[in-house]
C-alpha cells in the first residue's frame, strides 16, 4: 500500500488533531514531518508519536524532498503565504480556511492554486465531509425535497470559549468572516447557486469588547441567490447549551434539518428539569468524523489524481460573501455581489 | 337540542373536573345536580355554577326524577354500591374505575350492570378517549404495524404527590390495582386479547411506608396473552420529571409509542443543561381531553342508545389482572388466569 | 353566573369555530345571535345549536339590544366597517385580524377604537393565548433566557390548501400581510420592542399564479428592532408535512423554541421509513386551545372591565411591518419604519 | 512508541472490522497476522493492507513468537478452544462473545483464564465502550439518577438480516443467548448487581422456521436482581426501522435512556409522512466507536499491565442468565440462579 507522506504545519488544537488523524487514522498516509513556531509542540509530537522530522521553520520543511504533501493549520495570517510557498515547492496542499486575510490575499491564493493545476489543493471546509451533511447533500441531489428554495444556517460558539474569542477578536476578521464563512460555503454547496445580494445586521448585545474592532457578538444575514433561493444566517458567540451548528434546507417538496439538537450522544436524561439531551461542547467533538474524512479525501485525491470537490474557488466565493456581509453590516445597506 | 340531565357524585379534584365538563363543555349535557359528603363542596359548586340541585346524600339524589344519568366519582369504596343503586333507580351510569374494592365487589357490579342491559353503563377508562391513544388504536386496527406482538406500559406518578399516595396507601388496593389497572385495560384493548398468565415483582425502594400495607413503591409485571402476545408493565410512584404514562406497541411490521416524552407543551428550552422538554405534571393535565371525550361519549351513547366501547366487562377483566399481579408479587409465582 | 350575550358575524370555518366556542365552551358567555350573508349557514346553526337570533344583515343584528358584544369573523374586507359600526352601536367588539385592508382602513379602525375607550376591543392574535406561546412568554418575562436578542418565526401553510390560497390571492393582501402578520405581532410581543427596519425577499418558486397579483409563494424577511434585536421570518404556502408554525427566541442566557416539530399528538411511529412524528394539519387543529382561550379572555375582560393585552395598536403595528415587508420586497430595498 | 503485535482470527464482517481497527486506528497496535479458514480472506487482507503473516490454521499462528496477543472473532463454536489454546501459548487474548457454546464450555473458558492470571483477557462486550453507554454509566456512578431500581433493555435486529438469522438459527444458541446476552451484561454492569431469578416468554410470531430449533423470533424476560432491582428485556429479530438497541435505567431520583431513537445521523427529514429520523442499519454502524474503543482498551491494558473492566466473569454471569432465560421459556417457569 502506497502511503502519502505529509508534513503538517501548525500544532494548535485543530492542527494537532489533523496531525493525529494523518498519523494514526488514515491507512494510506504517513505523518512524516511536523512544523510549529512553538518548538516544544514539535518536540512533544515527534517523540510521542515517533515522527521522523520536526521543524520550527516552515520554509525548511519545504526542502524535505521525502514529503508528498503539506497540511496547513497555522495562524490564518500565514495561510496565503504558506499555500503559495508549498505549491511553489511542488507539494500537494491541504489548507485550513480561510485562504487569507482580506480579499487581496484570498485572490492571491486563488491565482497561485490556478498556477499549479497539476497539484492537488483542498480547502478545509470540513462540514461537507461530516456524515450528516454528506447525507443531506445526497438526499437533496436525489430530489428528495424537490428544488431547494431556502436555507437557514446557524453557527454559534459555546459561551465557554468567549474569552478566547475576545482575545482573538482583533485578528479574527469579524463575526461573519470568522464564524459564518462555513455556512456561506454550505449554502452555495447545498443550494447549488451563488449569492446575488447580502444584507446583514447585528450588535454587541453582551460583550462590548468586540466593538473596539468594529465587530459584534451576534449577527444575522439574509442572502438572495442567483436562482432566487433565500438564505437566513445567524452567527453568535454565546450559546448556553454548547456548540450549535444547525442547517435547514427547505425545498419545494419537503425539507430537512441537520443538527437541530446537537446531541452529545444517545443518552437522554429525565429529571426534575424535564427530559433533556446534552449537547456537543465544541467543534472538535461535533466534527470529529468530518476532520478525519476530509483528510482521507485529500489523500485519496492525491493517490487517484483527482480534483477535490472543495477547492480554492469555494474559499474565494465564501470569503466574498463574508466580506459583503461585514460591509453590509457596517454600511447599513444591501451589498450586491459581482 | 336535547340535553341529558346528569347528577354528579363526588367533587374532589377529578370529580369537580367531570362536573365542570358536564356543566360547560358538553353541548348536549346539563349538570342538573351535584352530590358530595362535603356539604361545602356542594354549596360552592351550586352557587358558582348555578346548578339547580345539591345533595349531601347520594340516595336522596337518586329520587330526583328530572335526572337522566348519574356520574360517579366518589371514593372507590363507594363505587360498587352507588353503581348498583343508581342502576336500580333506573339511571344511566358513568363510573370512575374501579368497579369496586376486591373481586367480590367487582363481580357484583358486573351482575348489576348485566341485570340492567337497557341502561347505558360506561366505566372511566379515559385513556381510550385520549386523542393519542385513540389515534394509535386506529393505526393498529388499520394494520399499520402489522399484528401486535408486544406491549409495554409505564404508569408512574410524579414524586410531587407521594405524600398523598402514602396517606391513601391503606385503601388504594395496592400499586398494581391502583396504578396499573389502566395499563392492563389498554393492553387488552390494543392487543385485542386477554391475559393468560401474570408474573410480578417489586419492592419498597425508597418509601418503606408502603410495606405496612403489603404494598410497594415500584413494581413490574410480565404478562402473556392468549394470542401469545407479550406485555411488560412498570408502575411507580416516584417520577422525577412529572407524570409519565407511556405505551408502546410492537407489531410484526412496525411499532408505535404513545407519550415517550410526556411533553408539557410545544416549548423546547436550550440552556446550560442542554435541550429540554418540560413534562406534564399530573393526570388532569395529561388527560384533559380524555376526560372530556369520555363524558361526551357517555352522553352520546345515551342519546343514540348505543353501548359504550368500554363497559363493565373491561373493568372486571382489568381488575382480574391487577389482582393476579398482586397475588403473583406476594406469592413469588406465576399466576394463571381463568 | 352572569353570561355575556354575544352576536357572531361570519360562519365560515373559523367563524363557526368561534361561534361554537362561545356557545358551548365558555361558561360565562352565551351565543345569542349569529349573522352570515349565507342564509343557510345561519339557519343551520340556529337550528342545530338552538340559537335565539339569526341575521343575514349585520346592521340588523346591531339593533338587537339584548346583545352585549359582537364577534367579527367575516371577510377581511368587512372588518374595518363592522368594527366601526359595532362600536358605534355601543357593543364590545372582538375582531379577527386584520383590522382592515390597506393602512388607511387599519388607521381608521384604530381611530374608531380610540373613540370608544369605554368599550372592550380585542383583536384575534390568538397565538398569544396558545398554551405554548403563553408559557414561552412567561419564561422570557421571568428572565429564563436572559435578554432576547433574536427571534425566528416560521409560518407555513400546508400544501393541502394551496388551491384555496391561489383562489384567494387577489384579496389576501399578499404573503407577508396574510401569513406573516401573526409572526410580526409575536415578535413585538416576545421581544418587547418595535421594528425599526425591514428587508424582504421572495419569489414564486412553484406557483406562478401568485405573480399575477404581485405576490409570491415563499418569502423571507429580516427585521431590526429598536432595541437592536434581530428578526428572521419565513412565510410559505407549500409545507409538505402539515401546518408549520415555529418560533424561536434566542436570549443572552439561553433560548427556546415553540413548535419545532408541530406534533399531531403524542404518537411516534417506527417503520421502514425510520421514527416519525406526524404533524398537525391546519390552524384549527394547531390553535384549538388558543381560539378558545382568546374568546374566554375577551369575555372575562368585559365582565371584569379590563383592557385586553392584545388590542388595536397591536393590529396597527403588525400591519405596518407587513406592509413594509411587501414594499421592501417590491422595491428591493430596506424599508425604515417611522 | 511500543506497538502491540496482534494476530487476528476470523475475517467475517465483524472480524474484518476488528482487524481493520487494529491495523489502522489504534496507534499503539500493529496487525501482524491474520487467520481465517477461508484462504481467500487471508490473501486479500494480507495483500491490501500489507500484513506480514497470514494463516489458515489457527494453531500455526500460535507458533509465531513475534505476536503479543490474539484477537478471536471466529465462529462461536471455536471460541472456547481458541481462547484456551491462545492462553496456553502465552498470548494475551481478546475474544468476541460468547465464551463458548453451552455452560460447560463457558465454565471451561473461565477456568483457563483463571489459570493464566498474568495474561490479559478481555471479552467483547463492546457496548460498555460505546460513548453513550460509557457516559450513562458515569452519570449513574456519580449518583445523577439516585439508586438504580429498574433497567429496561431492548435488542432487536433489523428485519433486513432475518434470512441470515434463520440460516444461523441452529447454531445461535437461541434468541436469549444470541441477542440478549449483551443486555444481560449491561444490566449487571449498570445495576451493579447479579440476577436472582429469571422468567421468560416468547413465540414464533412470524418466522416459524425458528421453532425447529426450539427457538423464537421475539421474546421477553423479567429479572429480579439480588438488590431487588427489576429488569425488563425484549429481544427480537424483526425491527422495521433498523437496528434497535435501547436501554433505560430508572433510579430513585431520575432516569436515563440510551438510544430511544437510534439516529442514523443528525439529519431530520420533513415530508408528507411527518418529521422523521432515519435509524442505524446494523451493529457495525451503531457500535463503530465501541468496537474501536474496546480494542484500544485491550491494547492499553496490555501496555499498562492492568485488568480490563470486562472479563471472563462477565461472560460467565451473562451466559448464566441467558441460559436461565432459555430454560425459563422452555419450562414455563421462573428460574432461580445460584
XYZ file of N, CA and C in Angstrom, chain B residues 1-198:
594
model
N -82.136 21.182 20.787
C -81.163 20.152 21.173
C -81.524 19.537 22.533
N -81.682 18.220 22.513
C -81.998 17.539 23.761
C -80.756 17.514 24.643
N -80.930 17.846 25.930
C -79.803 17.812 26.842
C -80.023 16.730 27.897
N -79.016 15.893 28.072
C -79.076 14.843 29.087
C -78.782 15.476 30.444
N -79.687 15.270 31.383
C -79.504 15.856 32.714
C -78.775 14.878 33.617
N -77.645 15.334 34.125
C -76.777 14.441 34.890
C -76.613 14.921 36.327
N -76.638 13.941 37.235
C -76.305 14.209 38.625
C -74.933 13.633 38.908
N -74.031 14.454 39.458
C -72.650 14.021 39.654
C -72.338 13.859 41.130
N -71.836 12.674 41.512
C -71.461 12.450 42.908
C -69.938 12.423 43.038
N -69.449 13.109 44.046
C -68.005 13.216 44.239
C -67.508 14.514 43.642
N -66.947 15.384 44.467
C -66.482 16.683 43.969
C -65.035 16.954 44.381
N -64.273 15.885 44.463
C -62.828 16.043 44.676
C -62.203 16.570 43.388
N -60.880 16.424 43.275
C -60.188 17.001 42.128
C -60.756 16.508 40.803
N -60.842 15.183 40.671
C -61.329 14.640 39.413
C -62.840 14.788 39.307
N -63.522 14.626 40.425
C -64.979 14.762 40.415
C -65.407 16.149 39.968
N -64.704 17.132 40.450
C -65.011 18.505 40.073
C -64.751 18.718 38.571
N -63.672 18.095 38.078
C -63.369 18.210 36.649
C -64.499 17.591 35.811
N -64.938 16.399 36.209
C -66.053 15.759 35.495
C -67.276 16.673 35.517
N -67.581 17.199 36.702
C -68.759 18.060 36.843
C -68.649 19.295 35.953
N -67.456 19.851 35.916
C -67.212 21.047 35.106
C -67.380 20.737 33.616
N -66.848 19.600 33.217
C -67.012 19.208 31.810
C -68.488 19.073 31.452
N -69.222 18.388 32.327
C -70.664 18.195 32.072
C -71.367 19.552 32.014
N -71.008 20.428 32.923
C -71.703 21.712 33.019
C -71.408 22.632 31.845
N -70.140 22.640 31.389
C -69.752 23.708 30.465
C -69.171 23.275 29.133
N -68.830 22.036 28.979
C -68.120 21.692 27.752
C -68.792 20.609 26.922
N -69.922 20.142 27.386
C -70.621 19.121 26.613
C -71.967 19.688 26.206
N -72.056 20.062 24.923
C -73.243 20.792 24.467
C -74.566 20.102 24.809
N -74.607 18.780 24.658
C -75.864 18.078 24.859
C -76.016 17.461 26.254
N -75.334 18.079 27.225
C -75.491 17.627 28.610
C -75.751 18.823 29.520
N -76.378 18.515 30.650
C -76.612 19.569 31.642
C -76.271 19.009 33.025
N -75.506 19.731 33.770
C -75.228 19.313 35.140
C -76.402 19.782 35.998
N -77.306 18.863 36.240
C -78.544 19.247 36.921
C -78.456 19.079 38.441
N -77.505 18.235 38.893
C -77.384 18.032 40.339
C -75.964 17.633 40.699
N -75.538 18.055 41.881
C -74.241 17.613 42.389
C -74.430 17.048 43.788
N -73.536 16.101 44.135
C -73.656 15.445 45.432
C -72.264 15.209 46.006
N -72.109 15.520 47.273
C -70.840 15.244 47.940
C -71.116 15.114 49.421
N -70.343 14.279 50.089
C -70.496 14.197 51.537
C -69.910 15.440 52.205
N -69.170 16.227 51.423
C -68.645 17.502 51.926
C -69.618 18.607 51.506
N -70.451 19.025 52.436
C -71.529 19.977 52.115
C -70.990 21.261 51.479
N -69.825 21.663 51.929
C -69.253 22.917 51.429
C -68.968 22.843 49.927
N -68.494 21.661 49.493
C -68.235 21.484 48.060
C -69.518 21.639 47.263
N -70.578 21.079 47.806
C -71.884 21.161 47.133
C -72.336 22.609 47.033
N -72.238 23.306 48.143
C -72.708 24.701 48.181
C -71.925 25.571 47.203
N -70.605 25.383 47.217
C -69.746 26.192 46.338
C -70.111 25.990 44.871
N -70.161 24.738 44.468
C -70.437 24.437 43.059
C -71.837 24.911 42.666
N -72.794 24.637 43.498
C -74.177 25.069 43.213
C -74.229 26.561 42.946
N -73.570 27.284 43.823
C -73.639 28.739 43.729
C -72.818 29.280 42.557
N -71.565 28.819 42.474
C -70.677 29.362 41.435
C -71.154 29.049 40.029
N -71.654 27.848 39.866
C -72.017 27.416 38.520
C -73.521 27.494 38.244
N -74.270 27.828 39.278
C -75.709 27.919 39.086
C -76.377 26.568 38.836
N -76.008 25.572 39.645
C -76.569 24.225 39.471
C -77.879 24.135 40.267
N -78.929 23.606 39.659
C -80.252 23.578 40.324
C -80.279 22.815 41.648
N -79.738 21.588 41.659
C -79.882 20.740 42.853
C -78.540 20.376 43.482
N -78.535 20.350 44.813
C -77.345 19.914 45.524
C -77.716 18.938 46.633
N -76.889 17.899 46.797
C -77.194 16.875 47.811
C -75.939 16.498 48.585
N -76.133 16.164 49.855
C -75.023 15.542 50.567
C -75.319 14.053 50.771
N -76.499 13.638 50.342
C -76.887 12.227 50.458
C -77.150 11.652 49.072
N -76.380 10.621 48.714
C -76.464 10.045 47.377
C -77.851 9.482 47.079
N -78.397 8.744 48.065
C -79.699 8.109 47.822
C -80.795 9.139 47.609
N -80.631 10.296 48.240
C -81.618 11.360 48.043
C -81.547 11.865 46.599
N -80.332 11.992 46.075
C -80.190 12.453 44.694
C -80.899 11.514 43.733
N -80.855 10.200 44.085
C -81.457 9.209 43.184
C -82.981 9.342 43.101
N -83.565 10.082 44.030
C -85.031 10.263 44.000
C -85.436 11.412 43.077
N -84.433 12.139 42.552
C -84.713 13.268 41.656
C -85.046 12.746 40.262
N -86.318 12.793 39.924
C -86.752 12.172 38.678
C -86.486 13.040 37.452
N -85.953 14.243 37.652
C -85.567 15.055 36.488
C -84.287 14.538 35.838
N -83.523 13.805 36.623
C -82.213 13.353 36.132
C -82.338 12.180 35.163
N -81.408 12.142 34.180
C -81.337 11.018 33.236
C -80.207 10.061 33.593
N -79.144 10.641 34.168
C -77.951 9.819 34.364
C -77.190 10.267 35.608
N -76.382 9.322 36.115
C -75.556 9.593 37.289
C -74.085 9.399 36.915
N -73.266 10.342 37.324
C -71.819 10.226 37.124
C -71.175 10.040 38.489
N -70.476 8.907 38.656
C -69.926 8.543 39.968
C -68.421 8.782 40.018
N -68.017 9.660 40.900
C -66.587 9.922 41.096
C -66.310 10.104 42.587
N -66.933 9.239 43.356
C -66.754 9.267 44.809
C -65.553 8.396 45.186
N -65.380 8.148 46.452
C -64.320 7.263 46.911
C -64.528 5.865 46.320
N -63.423 5.181 45.996
C -63.517 3.849 45.388
C -64.368 2.885 46.205
N -64.370 3.081 47.496
C -65.118 2.184 48.372
C -66.631 2.316 48.164
N -67.064 3.390 47.552
C -68.497 3.617 47.309
C -68.960 3.155 45.939
N -68.002 2.934 45.036
C -68.365 2.708 43.633
C -69.397 1.602 43.439
N -69.088 0.437 44.014
C -69.942 -0.730 43.771
C -71.378 -0.459 44.232
N -71.498 0.064 45.429
C -72.828 0.323 45.973
C -73.566 1.375 45.150
N -72.879 2.448 44.814
C -73.539 3.537 44.090
C -73.920 3.134 42.664
N -73.040 2.349 42.036
C -73.395 1.828 40.701
C -74.700 1.045 40.806
N -74.755 0.138 41.773
C -75.942 -0.717 41.941
C -77.192 0.112 42.199
N -77.079 1.045 43.133
C -78.254 1.852 43.495
C -78.725 2.713 42.333
N -77.773 3.316 41.626
C -78.160 4.204 40.521
C -78.843 3.423 39.408
N -78.306 2.223 39.152
C -78.927 1.380 38.120
C -80.323 0.963 38.558
N -80.417 0.543 39.820
C -81.722 0.132 40.369
C -82.747 1.247 40.233
N -82.274 2.481 40.451
C -83.177 3.630 40.380
C -83.504 4.010 38.943
N -82.906 3.263 37.987
C -83.292 3.480 36.596
C -82.419 4.424 35.806
N -81.316 4.853 36.391
C -80.465 5.822 35.696
C -79.405 5.155 34.822
N -78.997 5.878 33.779
C -77.763 5.535 33.075
C -76.625 5.891 34.023
N -75.535 5.148 33.941
C -74.451 5.366 34.903
C -73.079 5.445 34.234
N -72.376 6.496 34.584
C -70.953 6.581 34.291
C -70.240 6.451 35.628
N -69.235 5.563 35.694
C -68.499 5.445 36.957
C -67.000 5.459 36.719
N -66.334 6.157 37.583
C -64.884 6.079 37.607
C -64.471 4.656 37.945
N -63.250 4.283 37.532
C -62.703 2.996 37.937
C -62.251 3.134 39.371
N -62.193 2.046 40.164
C -62.551 0.669 39.814
C -64.041 0.421 40.055
N -64.458 -0.759 39.627
C -65.865 -1.140 39.832
C -66.156 -1.353 41.308
N -65.103 -1.657 42.058
C -65.276 -1.895 43.488
C -63.957 -2.312 44.090
N -63.988 -2.564 45.385
C -62.776 -2.997 46.072
C -62.861 -4.507 46.291
N -61.944 -5.217 45.733
C -61.954 -6.672 45.849
C -62.766 -7.282 44.716
N -62.407 -8.492 44.310
C -63.061 -9.120 43.171
C -64.537 -9.386 43.445
N -64.900 -9.527 44.718
C -66.310 -9.793 45.037
C -67.172 -8.600 44.621
N -66.754 -7.405 45.022
C -67.487 -6.201 44.627
C -67.488 -6.019 43.110
N -66.327 -6.284 42.536
C -66.211 -6.121 41.084
C -67.209 -7.025 40.360
N -67.292 -8.275 40.819
C -68.230 -9.214 40.202
C -69.679 -8.803 40.464
N -69.928 -8.287 41.653
C -71.270 -7.820 41.983
C -71.686 -6.684 41.048
N -70.741 -5.737 40.843
C -71.031 -4.624 39.943
C -71.377 -5.154 38.553
N -70.614 -6.161 38.139
C -70.855 -6.744 36.828
C -72.275 -7.307 36.728
N -72.661 -8.050 37.769
C -74.020 -8.626 37.780
C -75.093 -7.551 37.687
N -74.895 -6.475 38.428
C -75.910 -5.415 38.449
C -76.030 -4.768 37.069
N -74.863 -4.538 36.426
C -74.905 -3.931 35.089
C -75.606 -4.875 34.115
N -75.253 -6.167 34.199
C -75.875 -7.161 33.307
C -77.385 -7.194 33.510
N -77.797 -6.960 34.741
C -79.227 -7.020 35.063
C -79.990 -5.794 34.551
N -79.236 -4.780 34.108
C -79.895 -3.567 33.594
C -79.366 -3.238 32.206
N -79.502 -4.226 31.333
C -78.955 -4.107 29.977
C -79.504 -2.912 29.214
N -80.688 -2.499 29.540
C -81.306 -1.390 28.798
C -80.720 -0.031 29.152
N -79.989 0.017 30.256
C -79.393 1.292 30.656
C -77.921 1.344 30.226
N -77.496 2.559 29.887
C -76.104 2.738 29.469
C -75.210 2.704 30.702
N -74.146 1.908 30.609
C -73.134 1.922 31.660
C -71.759 2.096 31.025
N -71.031 3.085 31.501
C -69.673 3.315 30.980
C -68.702 3.449 32.138
N -67.523 2.796 31.977
C -66.507 2.848 33.024
C -65.408 3.840 32.611
N -64.823 4.512 33.615
C -63.905 5.616 33.341
C -62.493 5.235 32.927
N -62.343 4.331 31.977
C -61.022 4.092 31.389
C -60.801 5.152 30.318
N -60.500 6.345 30.805
C -60.495 7.515 29.924
C -59.392 7.497 28.889
N -58.327 6.712 29.149
C -57.202 6.758 28.206
C -57.630 6.373 26.796
N -58.635 5.487 26.736
C -59.106 5.085 25.409
C -59.645 6.274 24.616
N -59.993 7.349 25.333
C -60.563 8.524 24.681
C -59.554 9.654 24.518
N -58.336 9.413 24.963
C -57.264 10.380 24.725
C -56.969 10.390 23.230
N -56.818 11.574 22.634
C -56.593 11.634 21.179
C -55.408 10.790 20.719
N -54.334 10.755 21.494
C -53.166 9.988 21.078
C -53.422 8.484 21.146
N -54.053 8.035 22.211
C -54.365 6.604 22.313
C -55.391 6.196 21.257
N -56.373 7.042 21.048
C -57.386 6.727 20.036
C -56.755 6.645 18.650
N -55.787 7.544 18.406
C -55.097 7.557 17.122
C -54.266 6.288 16.952
N -53.597 5.897 18.018
C -52.777 4.687 17.974
C -53.643 3.454 17.705
N -54.761 3.393 18.394
C -55.670 2.255 18.208
C -56.129 2.170 16.754
N -56.455 3.312 16.202
C -56.912 3.356 14.812
C -55.810 2.873 13.858
N -54.590 3.340 14.082
C -53.456 2.909 13.249
C -53.284 1.386 13.324
N -53.372 0.868 14.542
C -53.203 -0.572 14.731
C -54.315 -1.325 14.005
N -55.537 -0.855 14.195
C -56.670 -1.533 13.550
C -56.566 -1.498 12.033
N -55.932 -0.458 11.514
C -55.750 -0.349 10.067
C -54.602 -1.221 9.569
N -53.930 -1.903 10.512
C -52.843 -2.802 10.111
C -51.500 -2.121 9.921
N -51.434 -0.890 10.377
C -50.249 -0.079 10.121
C -48.969 -0.704 10.663
N -49.034 -1.392 11.791
C -47.823 -2.011 12.361
C -47.884 -3.536 12.283
N -48.774 -4.034 11.475
C -48.928 -5.480 11.378
C -49.680 -5.997 12.598
N -49.418 -7.232 12.956
C -50.085 -7.848 14.108
C -49.316 -7.508 15.389
N -49.973 -6.934 16.378
C -49.274 -6.592 17.621
C -48.744 -7.832 18.328
N -47.484 -7.801 18.725
C -46.910 -8.957 19.421
C -46.385 -8.594 20.803
N -46.189 -7.312 21.048
C -45.757 -6.921 22.387
C -46.300 -5.548 22.764
N -46.594 -5.398 24.039
C -46.973 -4.084 24.539
C -46.127 -3.778 25.764
N -45.748 -2.524 25.871
C -45.040 -2.073 27.073
C -45.797 -0.873 27.622
N -46.130 -0.929 28.905
C -46.904 0.144 29.520
C -46.209 0.644 30.777
N -46.018 1.951 30.826
C -45.473 2.589 32.022
C -46.568 3.468 32.621
N -46.712 3.402 33.912
C -47.597 4.339 34.594
C -46.904 4.790 35.863
N -46.423 6.012 35.874
C -45.644 6.473 37.017
C -46.143 7.837 37.475
N -46.513 7.895 38.720
C -46.977 9.150 39.293
C -45.804 10.062 39.616
N -46.053 11.360 39.556
C -44.987 12.301 39.899
C -44.645 12.227 41.387
N -43.394 12.403 41.678
C -42.934 12.382 43.066
C -43.662 13.448 43.891
N -44.165 14.459 43.226
C -44.840 15.560 43.940
C -46.081 15.102 44.701
N -46.659 13.950 44.326
C -47.868 13.506 45.021
C -47.608 12.295 45.922
N -46.341 12.063 46.246
C -46.002 10.876 47.024
C -46.663 10.895 48.411
N -46.774 12.063 49.014
C -47.376 12.122 50.353
C -48.826 11.647 50.315
N -49.540 12.089 49.306
C -50.928 11.661 49.156
C -51.015 10.155 48.940
N -50.084 9.635 48.144
C -50.093 8.200 47.861
C -49.863 7.391 49.137
N -48.970 7.885 49.967
C -48.702 7.186 51.233
C -49.931 7.249 52.146
N -50.517 8.428 52.228
C -51.696 8.598 53.083
C -52.849 7.706 52.622
N -52.915 7.467 51.333
C -54.016 6.740 50.721
C -53.712 5.244 50.590
N -52.466 4.866 50.979
C -51.979 3.508 50.702
C -52.893 2.421 51.250
N -53.423 2.651 52.422
C -54.224 1.599 53.054
C -55.428 1.220 52.203
N -56.018 2.208 51.558
C -57.259 1.956 50.802
C -57.056 1.821 49.300
N -55.809 1.932 48.839
C -55.601 2.038 47.389
C -55.795 0.728 46.644
N -55.682 -0.395 47.380
C -55.749 -1.686 46.685
C -54.382 -2.140 46.217
N -53.361 -1.312 46.452
C -52.002 -1.692 46.058
C -51.622 -1.115 44.703
N -50.305 -1.082 44.462
C -49.755 -0.435 43.270
C -50.379 -0.930 41.971
N -50.486 -2.256 41.834
C -50.972 -2.789 40.562
C -52.445 -2.475 40.343
N -53.217 -2.487 41.432
C -54.648 -2.227 41.302
C -54.920 -0.730 41.153
N -54.145 0.055 41.850
C -54.377 1.497 41.870
C -53.832 2.182 40.627
N -52.648 1.767 40.202
C -51.962 2.465 39.104
C -52.046 1.717 37.781
N -51.704 0.422 37.803
C -51.513 -0.303 36.552
C -52.810 -0.768 35.930
N -53.932 -0.632 36.631
C -55.180 -1.158 36.076
C -55.526 -0.485 34.749
N -55.208 0.806 34.633
C -55.405 1.492 33.349
C -54.579 0.831 32.252
N -53.351 0.482 32.605
C -52.468 -0.143 31.621
C -52.945 -1.544 31.246
N -53.469 -2.261 32.239
C -53.972 -3.603 31.927
C -55.154 -3.482 30.952
N -55.997 -2.485 31.178
C -57.098 -2.281 30.230
C -56.578 -1.927 28.840
N -55.604 -1.015 28.797
C -55.028 -0.640 27.495
C -54.469 -1.849 26.763
N -53.800 -2.720 27.508
C -53.174 -3.869 26.855
C -54.227 -4.769 26.218
N -55.329 -5.006 26.925
C -56.413 -5.839 26.384
C -56.992 -5.217 25.128
N -57.134 -3.894 25.181
C -57.747 -3.155 24.085
C -56.831 -3.104 22.854
N -55.561 -2.800 23.103
C -54.639 -2.611 21.979
C -54.161 -3.936 21.391
N -54.071 -4.968 22.229
C -53.643 -6.287 21.732
C -54.826 -7.110 21.256
N -56.011 -6.733 21.661
C -57.225 -7.474 21.334
C -57.120 -8.924 21.797
N -56.678 -9.080 23.032
C -56.559 -10.429 23.600
C -56.644 -10.324 25.125
N -56.868 -11.461 25.759
C -56.962 -11.471 27.217
C -55.708 -12.093 27.828
N -55.413 -11.697 29.051
C -54.230 -12.203 29.735
C -54.369 -13.683 30.065
N -53.270 -14.407 29.904
C -53.248 -15.836 30.213
C -52.490 -16.067 31.512
N -51.356 -15.376 31.659
C -50.571 -15.537 32.891
C -49.896 -14.222 33.257
N -49.660 -14.070 34.547
C -49.062 -12.841 35.067
C -47.964 -13.187 36.057
